[in-house]
mmCIF file of C-alpha atoms in Angstrom:
data_model
loop_
_atom_site.group_PDB
_atom_site.id
_atom_site.type_symbol
_atom_site.label_atom_id
_atom_site.label_comp_id
_atom_site.label_asym_id
_atom_site.label_seq_id
_atom_site.Cartn_x
_atom_site.Cartn_y
_atom_site.Cartn_z
ATOM 1 C CA MET A 1 -137.335 -81.378 21.511
ATOM 2 C CA LYS A 2 -139.729 -78.497 21.627
ATOM 3 C CA LYS A 3 -141.812 -77.893 18.553
ATOM 4 C CA HIS A 4 -143.487 -74.758 17.273
ATOM 5 C CA ASN A 5 -146.211 -74.782 14.634
ATOM 6 C CA TYR A 6 -147.010 -71.926 12.346
ATOM 7 C CA GLU A 7 -150.050 -71.413 9.946
ATOM 8 C CA ILE A 8 -150.334 -68.920 7.102
ATOM 9 C CA LYS A 9 -153.043 -68.342 4.524
ATOM 10 C CA VAL A 10 -151.908 -67.444 1.031
ATOM 11 C CA GLU A 11 -154.856 -66.343 -1.178
ATOM 12 C CA TRP A 12 -154.319 -65.787 -4.967
ATOM 13 C CA THR A 13 -156.258 -62.682 -5.994
ATOM 14 C CA GLY A 14 -155.112 -62.444 -9.540
ATOM 15 C CA ASN A 15 -157.738 -64.089 -11.621
ATOM 16 C CA GLU A 16 -158.558 -61.534 -14.244
ATOM 17 C CA GLY A 17 -161.553 -63.533 -15.765
ATOM 18 C CA ASN A 18 -159.751 -66.483 -17.552
ATOM 19 C CA GLY A 19 -157.770 -68.101 -14.797
ATOM 20 C CA THR A 20 -154.396 -69.432 -15.896
ATOM 21 C CA LEU A 21 -155.561 -69.844 -19.533
ATOM 22 C CA ASN A 22 -151.956 -68.774 -20.486
ATOM 23 C CA TYR A 23 -148.915 -67.322 -18.905
ATOM 24 C CA LYS A 24 -150.024 -63.691 -19.442
ATOM 25 C CA SER A 25 -153.784 -64.152 -18.730
ATOM 26 C CA TYR A 26 -153.500 -63.728 -14.965
ATOM 27 C CA ASN A 27 -151.599 -61.579 -12.506
ATOM 28 C CA ARG A 28 -149.650 -62.921 -9.681
ATOM 29 C CA ASN A 29 -151.181 -60.762 -6.895
ATOM 30 C CA HIS A 30 -152.018 -62.578 -3.658
ATOM 31 C CA THR A 31 -152.604 -61.822 0.054
ATOM 32 C CA ILE A 32 -150.741 -63.222 2.948
ATOM 33 C CA ILE A 33 -152.870 -63.568 6.085
ATOM 34 C CA ALA A 34 -152.360 -65.011 9.630
ATOM 35 C CA ASP A 35 -155.160 -65.341 12.063
ATOM 36 C CA GLY A 36 -154.854 -62.759 14.832
ATOM 37 C CA LYS A 37 -152.408 -60.522 12.866
ATOM 38 C CA TYR A 38 -153.443 -56.854 12.203
ATOM 39 C CA ASP A 39 -152.005 -56.447 8.729
ATOM 40 C CA VAL A 40 -152.462 -58.335 5.428
ATOM 41 C CA ILE A 41 -149.219 -58.565 3.308
ATOM 42 C CA ASN A 42 -150.076 -57.746 -0.406
ATOM 43 C CA GLY A 43 -147.771 -60.072 -2.418
ATOM 44 C CA SER A 44 -147.000 -60.644 -5.989
ATOM 45 C CA SER A 45 -144.143 -62.188 -7.922
ATOM 46 C CA ASP A 46 -140.899 -60.426 -8.766
ATOM 47 C CA PRO A 47 -141.499 -58.022 -11.789
ATOM 48 C CA SER A 48 -139.154 -60.387 -13.818
ATOM 49 C CA PHE A 49 -142.026 -62.968 -13.565
ATOM 50 C CA LEU A 50 -144.792 -60.457 -14.520
ATOM 51 C CA GLY A 51 -145.347 -59.514 -10.873
ATOM 52 C CA ASP A 52 -146.522 -56.111 -9.411
ATOM 53 C CA LYS A 53 -143.317 -54.204 -8.420
ATOM 54 C CA ALA A 54 -145.316 -52.386 -5.736
ATOM 55 C CA ARG A 55 -146.031 -55.558 -3.767
ATOM 56 C CA TYR A 56 -143.729 -57.803 -1.780
ATOM 57 C CA ASN A 57 -142.638 -60.922 -3.614
ATOM 58 C CA PRO A 58 -141.509 -64.237 -2.013
ATOM 59 C CA GLU A 59 -137.655 -63.282 -2.369
ATOM 60 C CA ASP A 60 -138.302 -59.971 -0.666
ATOM 61 C CA LEU A 61 -140.090 -61.820 2.185
ATOM 62 C CA PHE A 62 -137.336 -64.441 2.564
ATOM 63 C CA LEU A 63 -134.689 -61.778 2.625
ATOM 64 C CA SER A 64 -136.597 -59.990 5.320
ATOM 65 C CA SER A 65 -137.114 -63.072 7.336
ATOM 66 C CA LEU A 66 -133.497 -63.664 7.516
ATOM 67 C CA SER A 67 -132.684 -60.090 8.373
ATOM 68 C CA ALA A 68 -135.459 -59.843 10.970
ATOM 69 C CA CYS A 69 -134.562 -63.156 12.626
ATOM 70 C CA HIS A 70 -131.052 -62.283 12.853
ATOM 71 C CA MET A 71 -131.780 -58.799 14.411
ATOM 72 C CA LEU A 72 -134.035 -60.246 17.011
ATOM 73 C CA TRP A 73 -131.356 -62.895 18.138
ATOM 74 C CA TYR A 74 -128.820 -60.108 18.041
ATOM 75 C CA LEU A 75 -130.830 -57.779 20.222
ATOM 76 C CA HIS A 76 -131.451 -60.561 22.637
ATOM 77 C CA LEU A 77 -127.731 -61.477 22.780
ATOM 78 C CA CYS A 78 -126.747 -57.783 23.398
ATOM 79 C CA SER A 79 -129.127 -57.772 26.183
ATOM 80 C CA VAL A 80 -127.723 -60.789 27.778
ATOM 81 C CA HIS A 81 -124.264 -59.307 27.353
ATOM 82 C CA LYS A 82 -125.167 -55.941 28.735
ATOM 83 C CA ILE A 83 -124.625 -54.015 25.515
ATOM 84 C CA ILE A 84 -127.245 -51.470 25.078
ATOM 85 C CA VAL A 85 -128.282 -51.103 21.563
ATOM 86 C CA THR A 86 -130.336 -47.766 20.739
ATOM 87 C CA GLU A 87 -130.600 -48.171 16.944
ATOM 88 C CA TYR A 88 -130.504 -51.094 14.382
ATOM 89 C CA LEU A 89 -131.004 -50.719 10.615
ATOM 90 C CA ASP A 90 -130.162 -53.551 8.102
ATOM 91 C CA LYS A 91 -130.064 -53.235 4.449
ATOM 92 C CA ALA A 92 -129.744 -56.985 3.545
ATOM 93 C CA THR A 93 -128.824 -58.012 0.026
ATOM 94 C CA GLY A 94 -129.409 -61.314 -1.667
ATOM 95 C CA VAL A 95 -128.514 -63.147 -4.952
ATOM 96 C CA MET A 96 -130.848 -65.660 -6.425
ATOM 97 C CA GLU A 97 -129.723 -67.507 -9.437
ATOM 98 C CA GLU A 98 -132.253 -68.871 -11.929
ATOM 99 C CA THR A 99 -131.481 -72.186 -13.711
ATOM 100 C CA GLU A 100 -132.187 -72.995 -17.397
ATOM 101 C CA ASN A 101 -135.494 -74.720 -16.507
ATOM 102 C CA GLY A 102 -136.751 -71.528 -14.751
ATOM 103 C CA SER A 103 -136.213 -72.636 -11.202
ATOM 104 C CA GLY A 104 -133.644 -71.065 -8.896
ATOM 105 C CA LYS A 105 -132.273 -70.566 -5.504
ATOM 106 C CA PHE A 106 -130.617 -68.112 -3.248
ATOM 107 C CA THR A 107 -126.909 -68.492 -3.367
ATOM 108 C CA LYS A 108 -125.773 -65.514 -1.141
ATOM 109 C CA VAL A 109 -127.180 -63.214 1.405
ATOM 110 C CA THR A 110 -125.281 -60.500 3.196
ATOM 111 C CA LEU A 111 -126.625 -58.677 6.215
ATOM 112 C CA ASN A 112 -125.310 -55.178 6.563
ATOM 113 C CA PRO A 113 -126.657 -54.038 9.969
ATOM 114 C CA LYS A 114 -125.710 -50.407 11.160
ATOM 115 C CA VAL A 115 -126.034 -50.604 14.967
ATOM 116 C CA LYS A 116 -125.663 -47.853 17.488
ATOM 117 C CA ILE A 117 -124.655 -48.757 21.021
ATOM 118 C CA THR A 118 -124.118 -46.600 24.079
ATOM 119 C CA ASP A 119 -120.657 -47.754 25.131
ATOM 120 C CA GLY A 120 -117.888 -47.381 22.461
ATOM 121 C CA SER A 121 -115.583 -49.732 24.432
ATOM 122 C CA ARG A 122 -117.986 -52.559 23.688
ATOM 123 C CA ILE A 123 -117.977 -52.225 19.773
ATOM 124 C CA LYS A 124 -115.771 -55.173 19.300
ATOM 125 C CA LYS A 125 -117.954 -57.574 21.273
ATOM 126 C CA ALA A 126 -121.077 -56.050 19.714
ATOM 127 C CA ASN A 127 -119.678 -57.032 16.434
ATOM 128 C CA GLU A 128 -118.851 -60.500 17.451
ATOM 129 C CA LEU A 129 -122.305 -61.145 18.584
ATOM 130 C CA HIS A 130 -123.443 -61.188 14.971
ATOM 131 C CA LYS A 131 -121.746 -64.593 14.546
ATOM 132 C CA GLU A 132 -123.524 -65.942 17.595
ATOM 133 C CA ALA A 133 -126.811 -64.626 16.337
ATOM 134 C CA ASN A 134 -126.321 -66.291 12.960
ATOM 135 C CA LYS A 135 -125.861 -69.675 14.876
ATOM 136 C CA MET A 136 -129.078 -69.002 16.895
ATOM 137 C CA CYS A 137 -131.287 -67.756 13.943
ATOM 138 C CA PHE A 138 -134.062 -70.178 13.011
ATOM 139 C CA ILE A 139 -134.258 -68.922 9.400
ATOM 140 C CA ALA A 140 -130.507 -68.950 9.015
ATOM 141 C CA ASN A 141 -130.356 -72.526 10.259
ATOM 142 C CA SER A 142 -132.832 -73.490 7.564
ATOM 143 C CA CYS A 143 -130.695 -72.263 4.712
ATOM 144 C CA ASN A 144 -128.292 -74.280 2.651
ATOM 145 C CA PHE A 145 -125.879 -71.469 1.953
ATOM 146 C CA LYS A 146 -123.681 -69.281 4.071
ATOM 147 C CA ILE A 147 -125.021 -65.892 5.183
ATOM 148 C CA GLY A 148 -122.561 -63.078 5.430
ATOM 149 C CA HIS A 149 -122.400 -60.207 7.831
ATOM 150 C CA LYS A 150 -120.915 -56.787 7.386
ATOM 151 C CA PRO A 151 -121.792 -54.929 10.648
ATOM 152 C CA ASN A 152 -121.101 -51.338 11.148
ATOM 153 C CA THR A 153 -121.335 -50.549 14.714
ATOM 154 C CA ILE A 154 -120.856 -47.066 16.351
ATOM 155 C CA ALA A 155 -121.184 -45.604 19.754
ATOM 156 C CA GLU A 156 -123.659 -42.706 20.543
#
């Protein structure tokens, strides 16, 4: 089995002078950095947990990882099946449920890709490939819940 290794650096930048003295004494800001990457991701927690709404939170990044992985597999499968995709836009949605102790988990994600292809006679096959992409997606395969798909495919 072939293995791939990844390394990421997450650095907390939210010490406002008193560290984690209490729940409100620090902010949740952090940076996400990977060696060799051009951009730094500015992160925080969800505003529900005193985070900065202008920064990406882990839940945003989780949902975007699922969406991007699915898209990349889908585009690959379309190229293999000679379906020419000219546009792809996904507005993914997710539901995370909090438990009484404050922990939580995602229970539902739905990908809503709007896809434009060149040949209208291939729309049915293009839509079917979303199921195959889901089976291939590394991130989807790491989840313990079902990921839904509501594709909307049109021809140019």
